[in-house]
Amino acid sequence: MYFPSWLSQLCRGLSRPIGRTTQPTWGSFSRSLALSSQRRIPEFSSFIARTNTCGELRSSHLGQEVTLCGWIQYRRQNIFLVLRDFHGLVQVVIPQDESAASVKKILCEAPLESVVQVSGTVISRPPGQENPKMPTGEIEIKVKTAELLNSCKRLPFEIKDFVKKTEALRLQYRYLDLRSFQMQYNLRLRSQVVMKMREYLCNLHGFVDIETPTLFKRTPGGAKEFLVPSREPGKFYSLPQSPQQFKQLLMVGGLDRYFQVARCYRDEGSRPDRQPEFTQIDIEMSFVDQTGIRSLIEGLLQYSWPSDKNPLVVPFPSMTFAEALATYGTDKPDTRFGMKIVDISNAFRNTEVRFLQDALSKPQGTVKAMCVREGANYLKRKDIESIRKFAADHFNECSLLGKLRLACADLLEMKGMVLRDPAQFSFLWVVDFPLFLPKEENPMELESAHHPFTAPHPGDIHLLYTEPEKVRSQHYDLVLNGTEIGGGSIRIHDAELQHYILATLLKEDVKLLSHLLQALDYGAPPHGGIALGLDRLMCLVTGAPSIRDVIAFPKSFRGHDLMSNAPDSVPPQELKPYHIQVSWPADSEAERAH
Ligand code: ASP
């Protein structure tokens, strides 16, 4: 388990030391979250069987009769039991007298992680037995009654953050993994950030939260979509890769400030920062320009930013796409550290070094360099060799220098240099993207750099009809510490221009988008929007190693749900209503026969 920086911040003030070998304290973290971002402390025990949470009891509660519900964290010599809920830990004294034999039996025999309800009195611990490392360490519960609500079988792993377990095991028993401090923190913080976002958008700025369909149809461009069979022969729904078209149609419908915590689906396989289904904070506004969208997002993030982190400074810096590529070798630069790429072609114009001469004689050939400060002190011959090999392996990628920059940073950090402070949050707007890029599979054809609804830069419209590859767009990305966490654009609201781009430049089948084209002709207002990747944002905020750590039930790296085994097979008779049949690959056919 990782111990990111927030943990020490969160636990600051608690006296138990926090470090790699120490289990995080089940302190009053939920209350600290509540206090940090809400004006009122929520009522954690309303409507249910308990009177208090385990972590909230203090000396001020002495003498109170309480009922607590929680999981048995551990037991000491059949005398003490520590009870845990999401709010913290509390010590329960197991009664030893004959008259309470049945209570003793329940509390001593229930296996660890069983769930129990206890009622009793809050008493002070005998002098000298206080535990200053525990927020509830001054008190304990003198139990009168106890009920075993459910017993726990032998666990596949211990519910302790410092006990290492593979991710596959954690995902298989996700409901147990969710009991960990880390997952509790991540999911509760996520919920609070979303709450603040809703507050900012709806209450402070008049946005309307609107749900859009998740059964839609296949549309051109963009990521691969998941298909859903329908009962009509040969007809399929598709799961939307984003609510893009719907949010634009809402603008035509006069719902001029829309937002949604939207689930999106892309059939692209998992990566550390990707999931086949993920969540976006999806936003669209009418009568807005880029500056308006950027200010909105800066205000939104500033407002919802967890208060245990340094407040965000706005406006965020911005950089053009061309500048990002030239100085960082990527369109999502990590600006927490320098090591910029510099063009040193001029210094070599008269060089006699052959390979440099060759490079410079090519059209647009350049010689570029990067200063790895203190590299000579930190990097050994074998590191330089690994950099050389990396460069050779990635030679034909134009983003090579950007990758090399990150590879050098990895090497330096492995040697102990701190280049990318995980507690630092460097936001950056990247703007002026090209409207089109050459298609990967056929560079003679164009594809949208963002999506086909993005408006061209007003200064470049004339180029659309002559040199479309040179047109810049009104697309902007938001980058945080080298990860793209959001992107959007001002949209095309003119049907004719949209038709020209789709049909003539992108060679798409416009019939598939006739509903949108038609809508643009009925008084569509100028509009624009953005989507923030909530999973990626929360992953960076919590310092988690993967977005799977901020999603309650994520898919595995290969897109599987390891807990329920989804996707799963369906018997042929259940496929019949959909008029589809599985054509089994030869090897799996043989496997099935066994
Ligand atoms: N629909 C876009 C996306 O999912 C975001 C936007 O343009 O608003 O990337």
Coordinates of C-alpha atoms and ligand atoms in Angstrom, one line a residue:
M1 CA 0.0 0.0 0.0
Y2 CA 1.2 3.5 -0.7
F3 CA 1.4 6.3 1.8
P4 CA 0.9 9.4 -0.3
S5 CA 1.6 12.9 1.0
W6 CA -2.0 13.6 2.0
L7 CA -1.9 11.0 4.6
S8 CA 0.7 12.7 6.7
Q9 CA -1.1 16.0 6.1
L10 CA -4.4 14.4 7.2
C11 CA -2.9 12.8 10.2
R12 CA -0.9 15.8 11.2
G13 CA -2.0 16.6 14.7
L14 CA -2.5 13.0 15.6
S15 CA 0.4 11.8 17.7
R16 CA 0.9 8.4 16.2
P17 CA 3.9 8.6 13.9
I18 CA 3.1 7.9 10.2
G19 CA 5.6 6.2 8.0
R20 CA 6.0 3.4 5.5
T21 CA 5.9 0.8 8.2
T22 CA 3.2 2.3 10.4
Q23 CA -0.5 1.6 9.8
P24 CA -2.5 4.8 9.2
T25 CA -4.5 5.8 12.2
W26 CA -8.2 5.2 12.0
G27 CA -8.5 8.6 13.4
S28 CA -11.3 11.1 12.9
F29 CA -10.6 11.3 9.2
S30 CA -14.2 11.4 8.1
R31 CA -14.9 14.3 10.4
S32 CA -11.8 16.1 9.2
L33 CA -13.0 15.7 5.7
A34 CA -16.4 17.0 6.7
L35 CA -14.9 19.9 8.5
S36 CA -12.6 20.7 5.7
S37 CA -15.2 21.2 3.0
Q38 CA -18.6 21.7 4.6
R39 CA -20.0 24.4 6.8
R40 CA -22.0 21.9 8.9
I41 CA -20.9 18.7 10.4
P42 CA -23.1 16.0 9.0
E43 CA -25.2 13.9 11.4
F44 CA -23.5 10.5 11.0
S45 CA -25.9 8.5 13.1
S46 CA -29.4 9.7 12.1
F47 CA -32.0 7.1 11.1
I48 CA -30.0 4.1 12.2
A49 CA -29.4 1.8 15.2
R50 CA -26.3 3.5 16.6
T51 CA -26.1 6.6 18.7
N52 CA -22.5 7.5 17.8
T53 CA -19.7 6.5 15.5
C54 CA -16.7 4.7 16.9
G55 CA -14.2 7.5 16.2
E56 CA -16.1 10.4 17.7
L57 CA -16.2 9.6 21.4
R58 CA -14.1 11.7 23.8
S59 CA -13.9 12.7 27.4
S60 CA -16.8 15.0 26.8
H61 CA -19.0 12.0 26.3
L62 CA -18.2 10.5 29.7
G63 CA -21.2 8.9 31.4
Q64 CA -23.2 8.8 28.2
E65 CA -25.1 5.6 27.3
V66 CA -24.1 4.8 23.7
T67 CA -24.9 2.2 21.0
L68 CA -22.1 1.5 18.5
C69 CA -22.0 -0.7 15.4
G70 CA -18.8 -1.7 13.8
W71 CA -16.3 -4.4 12.8
I72 CA -14.0 -6.1 15.3
Q73 CA -10.5 -4.8 14.5
Y74 CA -8.7 -6.8 17.2
R75 CA -9.0 -8.3 20.6
R76 CA -6.6 -8.4 23.5
Q77 CA -6.5 -11.2 26.0
N78 CA -10.3 -11.5 25.9
I79 CA -10.4 -8.3 27.9
F80 CA -10.4 -5.6 25.3
L81 CA -11.8 -5.4 21.9
V82 CA -11.2 -2.6 19.4
L83 CA -14.3 -1.7 17.3
R84 CA -13.9 0.1 14.0
D85 CA -16.2 2.0 11.6
F86 CA -15.3 4.5 8.9
H87 CA -15.0 7.1 11.6
G88 CA -12.3 5.6 13.7
L89 CA -11.5 3.1 16.4
V90 CA -12.8 2.7 20.0
Q91 CA -11.8 0.4 22.8
V92 CA -14.6 -1.8 24.3
V93 CA -14.1 -3.5 27.7
I94 CA -15.3 -7.1 27.6
P95 CA -17.2 -7.7 30.9
Q96 CA -15.7 -10.4 33.0
D97 CA -18.4 -11.0 35.6
E98 CA -20.6 -14.1 35.6
S99 CA -23.8 -12.2 35.1
A100 CA -22.5 -10.9 31.7
A101 CA -21.3 -14.3 30.5
S102 CA -23.4 -14.2 27.3
V103 CA -22.0 -10.8 26.3
K104 CA -18.5 -12.0 27.0
K105 CA -19.1 -15.1 24.9
I106 CA -20.3 -13.1 21.9
L107 CA -17.4 -10.6 22.1
C108 CA -14.7 -13.3 22.7
E109 CA -15.9 -15.8 20.1
A110 CA -16.8 -13.6 17.2
P111 CA -13.9 -13.8 14.7
L112 CA -12.1 -10.6 13.7
E113 CA -13.9 -8.5 11.1
S114 CA -17.3 -9.8 12.4
V115 CA -19.8 -7.0 12.7
V116 CA -21.3 -6.3 16.1
Q117 CA -23.6 -3.9 17.9
V118 CA -22.7 -3.0 21.5
S119 CA -24.4 -0.8 24.0
G120 CA -22.8 0.6 27.1
T121 CA -21.4 3.5 29.0
V122 CA -18.6 5.8 28.0
I123 CA -16.1 5.6 30.9
S124 CA -12.6 7.1 31.3
R125 CA -9.7 4.7 31.1
P126 CA -7.9 4.0 34.3
P127 CA -5.0 6.5 35.0
G128 CA -1.9 5.5 33.1
Q129 CA -3.9 3.5 30.5
E130 CA -4.8 6.4 28.2
N131 CA -3.6 6.0 24.7
P132 CA -2.5 9.4 23.4
K133 CA -2.0 7.9 19.9
M134 CA -5.6 7.2 19.6
P135 CA -8.1 10.0 19.1
T136 CA -10.5 8.1 21.4
G137 CA -7.6 7.1 23.7
E138 CA -8.9 8.7 26.8
I139 CA -12.1 6.7 27.0
E140 CA -13.5 3.2 26.6
I141 CA -16.9 1.6 26.5
K142 CA -18.2 -0.4 29.4
V143 CA -20.5 -2.8 27.6
K144 CA -23.9 -3.9 28.9
T145 CA -25.3 -5.7 25.8
A146 CA -23.8 -7.0 22.6
E147 CA -25.2 -8.5 19.5
L148 CA -23.4 -10.4 16.8
L149 CA -24.9 -8.9 13.7
N150 CA -22.9 -11.1 11.4
S151 CA -19.9 -13.3 11.8
C152 CA -16.8 -13.1 9.5
K153 CA -15.3 -16.1 7.8
R154 CA -11.6 -16.5 7.4
L155 CA -10.5 -13.6 5.3
P156 CA -8.5 -13.8 2.1
F157 CA -6.3 -10.9 3.4
E158 CA -6.0 -8.7 6.4
I159 CA -7.9 -5.4 6.4
K160 CA -4.8 -3.4 7.1
D161 CA -3.2 -1.0 4.7
F162 CA 0.3 -2.0 5.4
V163 CA -0.4 -5.7 4.6
K164 CA 0.7 -6.0 1.0
K165 CA -1.8 -7.7 -1.4
T166 CA -1.9 -8.0 -5.1
E167 CA -4.2 -5.7 -7.1
A168 CA -5.9 -8.8 -8.5
L169 CA -6.8 -10.1 -5.0
R170 CA -8.0 -6.6 -4.0
L171 CA -10.2 -6.4 -7.0
Q172 CA -11.5 -10.0 -6.5
Y173 CA -12.6 -9.1 -2.9
R174 CA -13.3 -5.4 -3.6
Y175 CA -15.9 -5.2 -0.9
L176 CA -13.2 -6.1 1.7
D177 CA -10.6 -3.8 0.1
L178 CA -13.1 -1.0 0.4
R179 CA -12.9 -1.3 4.2
S180 CA -9.3 -0.1 4.1
F181 CA -8.5 3.4 5.3
Q182 CA -7.1 4.3 1.9
M183 CA -10.1 3.4 -0.1
Q184 CA -12.5 4.9 2.5
Y185 CA -10.5 8.2 2.2
N186 CA -10.4 8.2 -1.6
L187 CA -14.1 7.5 -2.1
R188 CA -15.3 9.9 0.6
L189 CA -13.0 12.7 -0.6
R190 CA -14.3 12.1 -4.2
S191 CA -17.9 12.4 -3.0
Q192 CA -17.1 15.6 -1.3
V193 CA -15.3 17.1 -4.2
V194 CA -18.3 16.2 -6.5
M195 CA -20.6 17.8 -3.9
K196 CA -18.7 21.0 -3.9
M197 CA -18.6 21.0 -7.7
R198 CA -22.4 20.6 -7.8
E199 CA -22.7 23.4 -5.3
Y200 CA -20.5 25.7 -7.4
L201 CA -22.1 24.9 -10.7
C202 CA -25.8 24.8 -9.7
N203 CA -26.1 27.0 -6.7
L204 CA -23.5 29.6 -7.5
H205 CA -23.7 29.7 -11.2
G206 CA -27.1 28.5 -12.3
F207 CA -26.1 25.3 -14.1
V208 CA -28.7 22.6 -14.6
D209 CA -27.9 19.0 -13.9
I210 CA -29.3 16.9 -16.8
E211 CA -29.0 13.2 -17.4
T212 CA -28.5 12.1 -21.0
P213 CA -29.1 8.6 -22.4
T214 CA -26.5 5.8 -22.1
L215 CA -28.2 3.8 -24.9
F216 CA -27.3 5.7 -28.0
K217 CA -26.2 5.0 -31.6
R218 CA -22.9 4.6 -33.2
T219 CA -21.5 7.9 -34.4
P220 CA -18.5 8.8 -36.5
G221 CA -15.1 9.7 -35.2
G222 CA -13.5 9.4 -31.8
A223 CA -12.9 6.3 -29.7
K224 CA -14.2 2.8 -30.3
E225 CA -17.6 2.3 -28.8
F226 CA -19.2 -0.6 -27.0
L227 CA -22.2 -2.1 -28.8
V228 CA -25.4 -3.2 -27.2
P229 CA -27.6 -5.7 -29.2
S230 CA -31.2 -4.8 -29.6
R231 CA -34.2 -7.1 -30.4
E232 CA -34.4 -5.7 -33.9
P233 CA -32.4 -7.8 -36.3
G234 CA -29.0 -6.3 -37.1
K235 CA -29.6 -3.2 -35.0
F236 CA -27.4 -2.1 -32.1
Y237 CA -27.2 0.6 -29.6
S238 CA -23.9 1.9 -28.6
L239 CA -22.7 3.3 -25.3
P240 CA -21.8 6.9 -25.7
Q241 CA -18.1 7.8 -25.4
S242 CA -19.3 11.1 -24.0
P243 CA -22.6 13.1 -23.9
Q244 CA -21.1 15.4 -26.6
Q245 CA -24.0 15.5 -29.0
F246 CA -26.7 15.6 -26.3
K247 CA -25.1 18.5 -24.6
Q248 CA -24.9 20.4 -27.8
L249 CA -28.6 19.6 -28.5
L250 CA -29.4 20.9 -25.0
M251 CA -27.9 24.2 -26.0
V252 CA -30.2 24.2 -29.1
G253 CA -33.0 23.4 -26.6
G254 CA -32.3 26.6 -24.6
L255 CA -30.8 24.8 -21.5
D256 CA -27.9 27.2 -21.7
R257 CA -25.8 26.1 -18.7
Y258 CA -25.7 22.3 -18.5
F259 CA -23.6 19.9 -16.4
Q260 CA -23.6 16.3 -15.6
V261 CA -21.6 13.8 -13.6
A262 CA -21.5 11.6 -16.7
R263 CA -20.5 8.0 -17.2
C264 CA -18.7 7.5 -20.5
Y265 CA -17.6 4.3 -22.2
R266 CA -14.7 3.7 -24.5
D267 CA -13.7 0.2 -25.8
E268 CA -10.0 1.0 -25.6
G269 CA -8.6 -1.4 -23.0
S270 CA -7.3 -0.3 -19.6
R271 CA -4.1 1.7 -18.9
P272 CA -3.1 3.1 -15.5
D273 CA -5.1 6.3 -16.3
R274 CA -7.9 4.7 -18.4
Q275 CA -10.9 2.5 -17.8
P276 CA -13.5 1.2 -20.2
E277 CA -16.1 3.1 -18.2
F278 CA -15.2 6.3 -16.5
T279 CA -16.7 9.5 -15.2
Q280 CA -16.6 13.0 -16.5
I281 CA -17.7 16.3 -15.1
D282 CA -19.4 17.3 -18.4
I283 CA -20.2 21.0 -19.0
E284 CA -21.7 23.0 -21.8
M285 CA -22.6 26.7 -22.0
S286 CA -24.2 29.0 -24.6
F287 CA -22.8 32.4 -25.5
V288 CA -19.4 31.6 -24.1
D289 CA -15.9 31.9 -25.4
Q290 CA -12.6 30.1 -24.4
T291 CA -11.9 32.7 -21.7
G292 CA -15.3 32.1 -20.1
I293 CA -14.8 28.3 -20.0
R294 CA -11.3 28.6 -18.6
S295 CA -12.4 31.0 -15.8
L296 CA -15.3 28.7 -15.0
I297 CA -13.1 25.7 -14.6
E298 CA -10.5 27.6 -12.6
G299 CA -13.2 28.8 -10.3
L300 CA -14.7 25.3 -10.1
L301 CA -11.5 23.6 -9.1
Q302 CA -10.5 26.3 -6.7
Y303 CA -13.9 26.0 -5.0
S304 CA -13.9 22.2 -4.8
W305 CA -10.2 21.8 -4.0
P306 CA -9.7 19.8 -0.7
S307 CA -8.8 22.2 2.0
D308 CA -6.1 19.9 3.4
K309 CA -4.1 20.9 0.3
N310 CA -2.6 24.3 -0.6
P311 CA -5.2 26.5 -2.2
L312 CA -5.1 26.7 -6.0
V313 CA -3.7 29.9 -7.6
V314 CA -5.6 31.0 -10.6
P315 CA -5.6 31.8 -13.5
F316 CA -3.7 28.7 -14.6
P317 CA -0.8 29.4 -17.0
S318 CA -1.4 28.5 -20.6
M319 CA 0.8 27.4 -23.5
T320 CA 0.1 26.8 -27.2
F321 CA 0.2 23.3 -28.6
A322 CA 3.2 24.3 -30.8
E323 CA 5.1 25.6 -27.8
A324 CA 4.3 22.5 -25.7
L325 CA 5.6 20.2 -28.4
A326 CA 8.7 22.4 -29.0
T327 CA 9.7 22.8 -25.4
Y328 CA 8.4 19.6 -23.7
G329 CA 8.0 17.2 -26.6
T330 CA 4.3 16.5 -25.7
D331 CA 0.9 18.1 -25.7
K332 CA 0.6 17.4 -21.9
P333 CA 3.7 18.8 -20.4
D334 CA 4.6 18.1 -16.8
T335 CA 5.6 21.6 -15.8
R336 CA 6.6 20.7 -12.2
F337 CA 10.2 20.6 -13.5
G338 CA 12.3 22.2 -16.2
M339 CA 14.6 20.2 -18.4
K340 CA 13.1 21.9 -21.4
I341 CA 14.0 20.9 -24.9
V342 CA 16.0 23.6 -26.7
D343 CA 16.6 24.0 -30.4
I344 CA 20.3 24.3 -31.0
S345 CA 20.3 24.0 -34.8
N346 CA 21.9 27.4 -35.3
A347 CA 25.0 26.4 -33.3
F348 CA 25.6 23.5 -35.7
R349 CA 24.9 25.1 -39.1
N350 CA 28.5 24.8 -40.1
T351 CA 29.3 21.6 -38.3
E352 CA 31.4 18.9 -39.8
V353 CA 29.8 16.2 -37.7
R354 CA 28.2 14.0 -40.3
F355 CA 25.0 12.9 -38.6
L356 CA 24.2 16.4 -37.5
Q357 CA 24.8 17.7 -41.0
D358 CA 22.5 15.0 -42.3
A359 CA 19.8 15.9 -39.9
L360 CA 20.0 19.6 -40.7
S361 CA 19.9 19.1 -44.4
K362 CA 16.5 17.5 -44.2
P363 CA 13.4 19.7 -44.6
Q364 CA 12.5 20.9 -41.1
G365 CA 15.5 19.1 -39.7
T366 CA 16.6 20.4 -36.4
V367 CA 19.1 19.6 -33.6
K368 CA 17.6 19.7 -30.2
A369 CA 19.1 19.3 -26.7
M370 CA 18.0 19.0 -23.2
C371 CA 20.1 19.9 -20.2
V372 CA 19.9 17.2 -17.5
R373 CA 21.1 19.3 -14.6
E374 CA 23.4 17.4 -12.2
G375 CA 23.1 14.5 -14.6
A376 CA 26.8 14.0 -14.5
N377 CA 26.6 13.5 -10.7
Y378 CA 23.7 11.3 -10.7
L379 CA 23.8 9.2 -13.9
K380 CA 26.3 6.4 -14.4
R381 CA 27.5 4.9 -17.6
K382 CA 24.8 2.2 -17.5
D383 CA 22.1 4.9 -17.1
I384 CA 23.4 6.8 -20.2
E385 CA 23.3 3.4 -22.0
S386 CA 19.7 2.9 -21.1
I387 CA 18.8 6.4 -22.3
R388 CA 20.6 5.7 -25.6
K389 CA 18.7 2.4 -25.9
F390 CA 15.4 4.1 -25.1
A391 CA 16.1 6.7 -27.8
A392 CA 16.9 4.0 -30.3
D393 CA 13.8 2.1 -29.5
H394 CA 11.5 5.1 -29.9
F395 CA 13.4 6.8 -32.7
N396 CA 10.6 7.2 -35.1
E397 CA 8.1 8.7 -32.7
C398 CA 8.1 12.4 -32.9
S399 CA 7.2 12.6 -29.2
L400 CA 10.7 11.0 -28.6
L401 CA 12.2 14.0 -26.9
G402 CA 9.2 14.3 -24.6
K403 CA 9.5 10.6 -23.6
L404 CA 13.2 11.0 -23.1
R405 CA 12.7 13.9 -20.8
L406 CA 10.4 11.8 -18.6
A407 CA 12.7 8.8 -18.8
C408 CA 15.6 11.0 -17.6
A409 CA 13.4 12.3 -14.8
D410 CA 12.5 8.7 -13.8
L411 CA 16.2 7.8 -13.7
L412 CA 17.2 10.9 -11.6
E413 CA 14.3 10.2 -9.2
M414 CA 15.4 6.6 -8.8
K415 CA 18.8 8.0 -7.7
G416 CA 17.1 10.2 -5.1
M417 CA 16.7 13.6 -6.8
V418 CA 13.2 15.1 -6.2
L419 CA 12.0 16.5 -9.5
R420 CA 8.2 15.9 -9.4
D421 CA 6.8 16.6 -6.0
P422 CA 3.6 14.7 -5.8
A423 CA 2.2 17.4 -3.4
Q424 CA 2.7 20.0 -6.0
F425 CA -0.2 20.6 -8.4
S426 CA 0.9 22.3 -11.7
F427 CA -2.1 23.0 -13.8
L428 CA -1.6 24.2 -17.4
W429 CA -4.0 25.1 -20.3
V430 CA -2.8 23.9 -23.7
V431 CA -4.5 25.9 -26.5
D432 CA -4.4 26.4 -30.2
F433 CA -4.4 22.8 -31.2
P434 CA -4.6 22.0 -34.9
L435 CA -8.1 21.3 -36.0
F436 CA -7.0 18.2 -37.9
L437 CA -4.2 15.7 -37.7
P438 CA -3.1 13.2 -40.4
K439 CA -4.9 9.8 -39.8
E440 CA -2.5 7.4 -38.3
E441 CA -3.5 4.6 -40.6
N442 CA -3.5 6.8 -43.7
P443 CA -1.6 10.1 -43.3
M444 CA -3.0 11.5 -46.6
E445 CA -6.4 11.7 -44.9
L446 CA -7.4 14.0 -42.0
E447 CA -9.0 13.2 -38.7
S448 CA -10.2 15.6 -35.9
A449 CA -7.6 16.4 -33.3
H450 CA -10.4 16.7 -30.7
H451 CA -13.8 15.8 -32.2
P452 CA -15.6 16.9 -35.4
F453 CA -17.8 19.4 -33.6
T454 CA -14.8 21.7 -32.6
A455 CA -14.8 25.1 -34.2
P456 CA -11.9 26.4 -36.2
H457 CA -9.8 29.3 -34.9
P458 CA -11.5 32.4 -36.2
G459 CA -8.2 33.6 -37.7
D460 CA -7.8 30.5 -39.8
I461 CA -11.3 29.9 -41.3
H462 CA -10.1 30.9 -44.8
L463 CA -7.5 28.1 -44.7
L464 CA -10.3 25.5 -44.3
Y465 CA -10.9 25.6 -48.0
T466 CA -7.2 25.7 -49.1
E467 CA -4.9 24.2 -46.5
P468 CA -7.1 22.6 -43.9
E469 CA -4.1 20.9 -42.2
K470 CA -2.9 24.3 -41.2
V471 CA -6.1 25.4 -39.4
R472 CA -5.9 25.9 -35.7
S473 CA -8.9 25.0 -33.5
Q474 CA -10.7 26.5 -30.6
H475 CA -9.9 23.4 -28.6
Y476 CA -8.3 23.6 -25.1
D477 CA -6.9 20.9 -22.8
L478 CA -6.3 21.1 -19.1
V479 CA -3.2 19.4 -18.0
L480 CA -2.2 18.6 -14.4
N481 CA 1.3 17.3 -13.6
G482 CA 1.7 15.9 -17.1
T483 CA -1.7 14.2 -17.2
E484 CA -4.6 15.5 -19.4
I485 CA -7.5 15.9 -17.0
G486 CA -9.8 17.8 -19.2
G487 CA -10.5 19.0 -22.7
G488 CA -13.2 20.9 -24.6
S489 CA -13.8 23.4 -27.3
I490 CA -15.9 26.1 -28.7
R491 CA -18.3 24.3 -31.1
I492 CA -19.4 24.8 -34.6
H493 CA -22.9 26.2 -34.5
D494 CA -23.3 26.7 -38.2
A495 CA -24.9 23.7 -40.0
E496 CA -23.2 24.5 -43.3
L497 CA -19.7 24.6 -41.9
Q498 CA -20.3 21.5 -39.8
H499 CA -21.5 19.7 -42.9
Y500 CA -18.5 20.8 -44.9
I501 CA -16.1 19.6 -42.2
L502 CA -17.8 16.3 -41.8
A503 CA -18.5 15.4 -45.4
T504 CA -15.7 17.1 -47.4
L505 CA -12.8 17.2 -45.0
L506 CA -13.4 14.2 -42.7
K507 CA -15.2 12.1 -45.3
E508 CA -17.7 10.9 -42.7
D509 CA -21.2 9.6 -43.4
V510 CA -23.2 12.7 -42.6
K511 CA -26.5 10.7 -42.5
L512 CA -25.4 9.4 -39.2
L513 CA -25.4 12.9 -37.8
S514 CA -28.4 14.3 -39.6
H515 CA -30.2 15.0 -36.3
L516 CA -27.3 17.3 -35.1
L517 CA -26.9 19.0 -38.5
Q518 CA -30.7 19.6 -38.6
A519 CA -30.7 21.0 -35.1
L520 CA -27.9 23.5 -35.9
D521 CA -30.2 24.9 -38.6
Y522 CA -32.9 25.8 -36.1
G523 CA -31.4 28.7 -34.3
A524 CA -28.5 27.0 -32.5
P525 CA -26.8 29.5 -30.2
P526 CA -23.0 29.8 -30.2
H527 CA -21.8 27.4 -27.5
G528 CA -18.8 25.6 -26.0
G529 CA -17.9 23.3 -23.2
I530 CA -15.5 21.0 -21.6
A531 CA -15.3 17.7 -19.7
L532 CA -13.0 17.0 -16.7
G533 CA -12.0 13.4 -16.1
L534 CA -13.1 12.9 -12.5
D535 CA -11.2 9.7 -12.0
R536 CA -7.9 11.1 -13.2
L537 CA -8.4 14.3 -11.2
M538 CA -9.1 12.4 -8.0
C539 CA -6.2 10.0 -8.7
L540 CA -3.8 12.9 -8.8
V541 CA -5.4 14.7 -5.8
T542 CA -5.2 11.6 -3.6
G543 CA -1.8 10.6 -4.9
A544 CA -3.1 7.1 -5.8
P545 CA -1.0 5.0 -8.2
S546 CA -3.9 4.2 -10.5
I547 CA -7.4 5.5 -11.2
R548 CA -8.7 2.1 -10.0
D549 CA -7.9 3.4 -6.5
V550 CA -10.5 6.1 -6.8
I551 CA -13.3 4.0 -8.4
A552 CA -15.3 1.8 -6.1
F553 CA -15.7 -1.1 -8.5
P554 CA -13.1 -0.7 -11.3
K555 CA -12.3 -3.1 -14.1
S556 CA -9.0 -4.8 -14.2
F557 CA -6.2 -3.9 -16.5
R558 CA -7.7 -6.1 -19.2
G559 CA -11.2 -4.7 -18.7
H560 CA -12.6 -7.5 -16.5
D561 CA -14.5 -7.3 -13.3
L562 CA -12.5 -9.7 -11.2
M563 CA -15.1 -9.9 -8.5
S564 CA -18.1 -11.0 -10.6
N565 CA -16.2 -12.2 -13.7
A566 CA -17.8 -9.8 -16.1
P567 CA -17.9 -10.0 -19.1
D568 CA -19.4 -13.4 -19.0
S569 CA -20.7 -15.8 -21.6
V570 CA -24.4 -16.1 -22.4
P571 CA -26.1 -19.3 -23.5
P572 CA -27.0 -19.4 -27.2
Q573 CA -30.7 -19.5 -26.5
E574 CA -30.4 -16.1 -24.7
L575 CA -28.7 -14.6 -27.7
K576 CA -31.6 -15.7 -30.0
P577 CA -33.9 -12.7 -29.3
Y578 CA -31.0 -10.5 -30.4
H579 CA -30.5 -12.4 -33.7
I580 CA -26.8 -12.8 -33.0
Q581 CA -24.6 -15.8 -32.8
V582 CA -21.0 -16.2 -31.4
S583 CA -18.4 -17.2 -33.9
W584 CA -15.8 -18.9 -31.7
P585 CA -12.2 -18.6 -32.6
A586 CA -10.7 -22.0 -33.4
D587 CA -8.6 -22.3 -30.2
S588 CA -11.4 -21.3 -27.8
E589 CA -13.6 -23.8 -29.6
A590 CA -11.2 -26.5 -28.8
E591 CA -10.9 -25.3 -25.2
R592 CA -14.7 -25.4 -24.9
A593 CA -14.9 -28.9 -26.1
H594 CA -12.7 -30.1 -23.2
Ligands
ASP1 N1 -16.8 15.4 -25.2 C1 -15.4 15.8 -25.1 C2 -14.7 14.6 -24.5 O1 -15.2 13.7 -23.9 C3 -15.3 17.0 -24.1 C4 -15.8 18.2 -24.7 O2 -15.5 18.6 -25.8 O3 -16.6 18.9 -24.0 O4 -13.4 14.6 -24.6

